[in-house]
Short mmCIF file of C-alpha atoms in Angstrom, two decimals:
data_model
loop_
_atom_site.label_atom_id
_atom_site.label_comp_id
_atom_site.label_asym_id
_atom_site.label_seq_id
_atom_site.Cartn_x
_atom_site.Cartn_y
_atom_site.Cartn_z
CA MET A 1 -34.33 26.67 7.91
CA SER A 2 -37.22 24.76 6.33
CA TRP A 3 -37.94 21.04 6.65
CA LEU A 4 -36.82 20.54 3.04
CA GLU A 5 -33.47 22.18 3.78
CA ALA A 6 -32.97 20.08 6.93
CA ILE A 7 -33.75 16.84 5.08
CA ILE A 8 -31.47 17.70 2.14
CA LEU A 9 -28.65 18.72 4.49
CA GLY A 10 -29.01 15.40 6.35
CA ILE A 11 -28.79 13.51 3.05
CA VAL A 12 -25.75 15.52 1.93
CA GLN A 13 -24.03 14.96 5.29
CA GLY A 14 -24.64 11.21 5.13
CA LEU A 15 -23.44 10.93 1.54
CA THR A 16 -20.24 12.93 1.95
CA GLU A 17 -18.99 12.46 5.53
CA PHE A 18 -16.85 9.40 4.81
CA LEU A 19 -15.88 10.15 1.24
CA PRO A 20 -12.69 12.24 0.81
CA VAL A 21 -14.69 15.13 -0.66
CA SER A 22 -15.39 17.21 2.50
CA SER A 23 -18.84 16.93 4.03
CA SER A 24 -18.52 20.35 5.72
CA ALA A 25 -17.86 21.94 2.33
CA HIS A 26 -20.91 20.29 0.80
CA VAL A 27 -23.17 21.21 3.72
CA SER A 28 -21.91 24.80 3.56
CA ILE A 29 -22.39 24.96 -0.23
CA VAL A 30 -25.91 23.50 -0.13
CA GLY A 31 -26.84 25.77 2.76
CA GLN A 32 -25.66 28.84 0.88
CA VAL A 33 -27.56 27.74 -2.22
CA PHE A 34 -30.64 27.90 0.01
CA GLY A 35 -29.54 31.39 1.07
CA ALA A 36 -28.07 30.75 4.52
CA ASP A 37 -25.05 28.81 5.70
CA PRO A 38 -26.37 26.34 8.33
CA GLY A 39 -23.28 27.06 10.42
CA ALA A 40 -20.52 24.97 11.94
CA ALA A 41 -22.63 24.08 15.01
CA PHE A 42 -25.49 22.54 13.01
CA THR A 43 -22.95 20.67 10.87
CA ALA A 44 -21.17 19.32 13.95
CA ILE A 45 -24.43 18.02 15.41
CA MET A 46 -25.35 16.23 12.18
CA GLN A 47 -21.92 14.59 12.31
CA ILE A 48 -23.04 12.81 15.49
CA GLY A 49 -25.37 10.85 13.23
CA THR A 50 -22.71 9.85 10.73
CA GLU A 51 -20.17 9.07 13.44
CA THR A 52 -22.71 6.81 15.14
CA ALA A 53 -22.78 4.94 11.84
CA VAL A 54 -19.00 4.43 12.18
CA VAL A 55 -19.47 3.03 15.69
CA VAL A 56 -22.10 0.61 14.41
CA TYR A 57 -19.97 -0.48 11.44
CA PHE A 58 -16.74 -0.95 13.43
CA ARG A 59 -18.46 -2.06 16.66
CA LYS A 60 -16.51 -5.33 16.98
CA LYS A 61 -13.13 -3.69 16.40
CA ILE A 62 -13.99 -0.78 18.72
CA TRP A 63 -15.06 -3.18 21.46
CA ARG A 64 -11.83 -5.17 21.06
CA ILE A 65 -9.70 -2.02 21.26
CA LEU A 66 -11.60 -0.67 24.29
CA SER A 67 -11.62 -3.97 26.18
CA ARG A 68 -7.92 -4.69 25.58
CA TRP A 69 -6.97 -1.08 26.38
CA CYS A 70 -8.76 -1.40 29.73
CA LEU A 71 -7.06 -4.75 30.43
CA ALA A 72 -3.67 -3.19 29.70
CA LEU A 73 -4.49 -0.29 31.99
CA PHE A 74 -4.73 -2.77 34.87
CA GLY A 75 -1.68 -4.73 33.79
CA LYS A 76 -3.58 -7.77 32.53
CA ILE A 77 -2.00 -7.63 29.06
CA PRO A 78 1.13 -5.82 27.78
CA GLN A 79 0.99 -2.24 26.55
CA ALA A 80 2.76 -3.42 23.40
CA ASP A 81 -0.39 -5.22 22.25
CA PRO A 82 -1.39 -3.77 18.81
CA ASP A 83 -4.98 -3.01 19.89
CA VAL A 84 -3.79 -1.33 23.09
CA ARG A 85 -1.31 0.80 21.14
CA LEU A 86 -4.07 1.71 18.67
CA GLY A 87 -6.28 2.83 21.55
CA TRP A 88 -3.57 5.13 22.92
CA LEU A 89 -2.85 6.51 19.45
CA VAL A 90 -6.51 7.39 18.89
CA ILE A 91 -6.45 9.33 22.18
CA VAL A 92 -3.19 11.13 21.38
CA GLY A 93 -4.17 11.72 17.76
CA SER A 94 -7.38 13.42 18.89
CA ILE A 95 -5.56 16.13 20.84
CA PRO A 96 -4.56 18.39 17.90
CA ILE A 97 -8.11 18.82 16.56
CA VAL A 98 -9.52 19.44 20.05
CA VAL A 99 -6.92 22.12 20.86
CA LEU A 100 -7.08 23.82 17.47
CA GLY A 101 -10.87 23.54 17.39
CA LEU A 102 -11.13 25.57 20.59
CA VAL A 103 -8.40 28.06 19.67
CA LEU A 104 -9.65 28.65 16.12
CA GLU A 105 -13.40 28.57 16.87
CA PRO A 106 -13.99 32.19 15.73
CA LEU A 107 -12.31 31.43 12.39
CA ILE A 108 -14.14 28.11 12.01
CA GLU A 109 -17.50 29.80 12.55
CA GLY A 110 -16.63 32.73 10.27
CA PRO A 111 -13.84 33.31 7.71
CA PHE A 112 -13.10 29.61 7.13
CA ARG A 113 -16.65 29.21 5.78
CA ASN A 114 -15.96 31.56 2.86
CA LEU A 115 -16.49 29.59 -0.35
CA TRP A 116 -13.20 30.85 -1.82
CA VAL A 117 -11.42 29.07 1.04
CA THR A 118 -13.48 25.96 0.32
CA ILE A 119 -12.55 26.09 -3.37
CA ALA A 120 -8.84 26.33 -2.60
CA MET A 121 -9.02 23.40 -0.16
CA LEU A 122 -11.10 21.22 -2.50
CA ALA A 123 -8.62 21.60 -5.35
CA GLY A 124 -5.41 21.63 -3.27
CA VAL A 125 -6.18 18.64 -1.07
CA GLY A 126 -7.63 16.83 -4.10
CA ALA A 127 -4.24 17.14 -5.81
CA LEU A 128 -2.49 15.82 -2.69
CA ILE A 129 -4.84 12.82 -2.52
CA GLY A 130 -4.06 12.05 -6.15
CA ILE A 131 -0.28 12.29 -5.63
CA GLY A 132 -0.38 10.22 -2.44
CA ASP A 133 -2.56 7.55 -4.05
CA ARG A 134 -0.33 7.37 -7.12
CA PHE A 135 3.01 7.08 -5.35
CA SER A 136 2.15 5.37 -2.03
CA SER A 137 3.95 2.10 -1.39
CA GLY A 138 0.73 0.74 0.12
CA THR A 139 2.54 -1.82 2.24
CA LYS A 140 1.85 -0.74 5.84
CA THR A 141 -1.12 -1.88 7.93
CA LEU A 142 -2.49 -0.66 11.26
CA ASP A 143 -0.24 -3.19 13.01
CA ASP A 144 2.69 -1.05 11.84
CA ILE A 145 1.41 2.24 13.23
CA GLY A 146 3.65 3.96 15.77
CA TRP A 147 3.68 7.20 17.73
CA ARG A 148 5.16 9.29 14.91
CA ASP A 149 2.56 8.10 12.41
CA GLY A 150 -0.24 8.51 14.97
CA ILE A 151 0.69 12.14 15.60
CA ILE A 152 0.91 12.86 11.87
CA PHE A 153 -2.54 11.31 11.39
CA GLY A 154 -3.85 13.54 14.20
CA LEU A 155 -2.38 16.71 12.69
CA ALA A 156 -3.85 15.78 9.31
CA GLN A 157 -7.28 15.32 10.88
CA ALA A 158 -7.03 18.78 12.48
CA CYS A 159 -6.72 20.30 8.99
CA ALA A 160 -10.34 19.27 8.41
CA LEU A 161 -11.43 22.19 10.61
CA VAL A 162 -11.26 24.12 7.34
CA PRO A 163 -14.22 23.27 5.04
CA GLY A 164 -12.99 21.69 1.84
CA VAL A 165 -10.13 19.71 3.39
CA SER A 166 -12.20 16.65 4.44
CA ARG A 167 -11.55 14.75 7.66
CA SER A 168 -11.21 11.44 5.84
CA GLY A 169 -9.40 13.11 2.94
CA GLY A 170 -6.78 14.68 5.20
CA THR A 171 -6.05 11.57 7.27
CA ILE A 172 -6.22 9.16 4.33
CA THR A 173 -3.82 11.37 2.37
CA ALA A 174 -1.40 11.39 5.30
CA GLY A 175 -1.69 7.62 5.48
CA LEU A 176 -0.99 7.20 1.78
CA PHE A 177 2.13 9.40 1.97
CA MET A 178 3.31 7.31 4.93
CA GLY A 179 2.87 4.11 2.90
CA TYR A 180 -0.33 2.67 4.39
CA LYS A 181 -2.77 0.54 2.41
CA ARG A 182 -5.89 2.44 1.32
CA LYS A 183 -8.25 0.38 3.48
CA ASP A 184 -6.07 0.65 6.59
CA ALA A 185 -5.62 4.41 6.16
CA ALA A 186 -9.41 4.80 5.80
CA GLU A 187 -10.13 2.55 8.77
CA TYR A 188 -7.81 4.49 11.07
CA SER A 189 -9.28 7.74 9.75
CA PHE A 190 -12.75 6.61 10.84
CA LEU A 191 -11.58 5.39 14.26
CA LEU A 192 -9.58 8.58 14.89
CA ALA A 193 -12.62 10.72 14.11
CA ILE A 194 -14.84 9.17 16.80
CA PRO A 195 -13.65 11.16 19.88
CA ALA A 196 -13.28 14.42 17.93
CA VAL A 197 -16.66 14.27 16.18
CA PHE A 198 -18.64 13.25 19.25
CA GLY A 199 -16.83 15.87 21.33
CA SER A 200 -17.48 18.61 18.77
CA GLY A 201 -21.09 17.53 18.28
CA PHE A 202 -22.02 17.49 21.96
CA TYR A 203 -20.15 20.76 22.52
CA SER A 204 -22.22 22.32 19.73
CA LEU A 205 -25.39 20.92 21.30
CA THR A 206 -24.73 23.02 24.39
CA ASN A 207 -24.23 26.12 22.22
CA ILE A 208 -27.45 25.60 20.27
CA ALA A 209 -29.34 24.88 23.50
CA GLU A 210 -28.54 28.43 24.59
CA GLU A 211 -30.18 29.88 21.47
CA PRO A 212 -33.80 31.09 21.67
CA ASP A 213 -36.24 28.32 20.65
CA PRO A 214 -33.96 25.88 18.74
CA ASN A 215 -35.87 23.47 16.49
CA TRP A 216 -34.77 20.19 18.07
CA THR A 217 -37.12 18.08 15.94
CA MET A 218 -35.58 19.39 12.73
CA ILE A 219 -32.05 18.85 14.06
CA LEU A 220 -32.94 15.29 15.11
CA VAL A 221 -34.44 14.43 11.71
CA ALA A 222 -31.36 15.70 9.85
CA THR A 223 -29.08 13.74 12.21
CA VAL A 224 -31.05 10.48 11.85
CA ILE A 225 -31.06 10.80 8.05
CA ALA A 226 -27.29 11.39 8.14
CA PHE A 227 -26.87 8.22 10.25
CA VAL A 228 -28.87 5.94 7.94
CA ILE A 229 -27.22 7.15 4.74
CA GLY A 230 -23.79 7.33 6.37
CA LEU A 231 -23.98 3.67 7.41
CA ALA A 232 -24.78 2.61 3.84
CA VAL A 233 -21.95 4.76 2.45
CA THR A 234 -19.46 3.30 4.94
CA HIS A 235 -20.29 -0.25 3.82
CA TRP A 236 -19.85 0.76 0.18
CA LEU A 237 -16.65 2.75 0.64
CA MET A 238 -14.76 0.08 2.57
CA ARG A 239 -15.52 -2.42 -0.20
CA TYR A 240 -14.68 0.06 -2.96
CA ILE A 241 -11.26 1.17 -1.76
CA SER A 242 -10.12 -2.42 -1.26
CA HIS A 243 -9.77 -2.74 -5.03
CA ASN A 244 -9.97 0.77 -6.49
CA SER A 245 -8.02 4.04 -6.41
CA PHE A 246 -9.14 7.45 -5.14
CA LEU A 247 -8.93 8.97 -8.64
CA PRO A 248 -12.73 9.47 -9.06
CA PHE A 249 -12.79 11.50 -5.83
CA VAL A 250 -9.80 13.58 -6.97
CA ILE A 251 -11.53 14.41 -10.26
CA TYR A 252 -14.77 15.22 -8.45
CA ARG A 253 -13.04 17.61 -6.05
CA VAL A 254 -11.27 19.50 -8.84
CA VAL A 255 -14.43 19.72 -11.00
CA LEU A 256 -16.49 20.89 -8.02
CA ALA A 257 -13.88 23.54 -7.15
CA ALA A 258 -13.84 24.79 -10.75
CA GLY A 259 -17.64 24.87 -10.93
CA LEU A 260 -17.91 26.82 -7.68
CA ALA A 261 -15.28 29.30 -8.85
CA ILE A 262 -17.25 29.93 -12.04
CA LEU A 263 -20.48 30.47 -10.07
CA LEU A 264 -18.76 32.90 -7.70
CA LEU A 265 -17.02 34.84 -10.48
CA ALA A 266 -20.33 35.09 -12.34
CA GLY A 267 -22.02 36.46 -9.23
CA LEU A 268 -24.51 33.58 -9.18
CA LEU A 269 -23.43 32.47 -5.71
CA PRO A 270 -22.18 34.64 -2.82
CA PRO A 271 -18.87 33.63 -1.22
CA TYR A 272 -20.38 33.86 2.22
CA THR A 273 -23.82 34.20 3.80
CA SER A 274 -24.45 34.36 7.50
CA ALA A 275 -26.11 31.44 9.28
#
């Protein structure tokens, strides 16, 4: 990987991580345009940068949830407190992606990164986002979230192990179908991703550390770029979805899927290249 590739991948990661368009799909596509898929491990490490942006953006809410969860743990406040319940639901909702991530690791690193799989997920999940956005009641907030909804959110997040699904796209879609407001579904999607993304990223760090002569400087630069751009995108997205639909993202996903299919059928882009 060259410096140019690392910088571009960091930019792509930052731009797409929080949009419901699948950052892993975009990183995989751009990497294969350069002639080599950067791999799931490199992608997971870059996600540490974008997820740090989430922590910075939601720092007050995260601190409130953590502090009240700890107080409830020692019986200082009731477990029924909305922030305490949200803390437990983030923990429980993170279990599916952790378990499936470990069980399906060979598929995640290999067959799932085939561009035909990405195309199918981009178009299919795009259609689901459009349907959910169109018919959602949009009346529920995070104060209404219960165990059933939390588990469904967690299962939806686990689907993002397949490039093209989108972590935010999967969880936001689930939220829309369950009747949550766009902003609340997105907010919970970001909070739910924190344990999974940091866990996956640091796990991947140990894997890359075992490789001969990993280029840590290049990895760090890509991650920092992803953080800076990701923070800006988070600010923009949370304002945008407060008053607008997800239709532009649905159209983008379908157009991108169609364009990729044409390139693959024409032999201009291989469906899979090794990292």
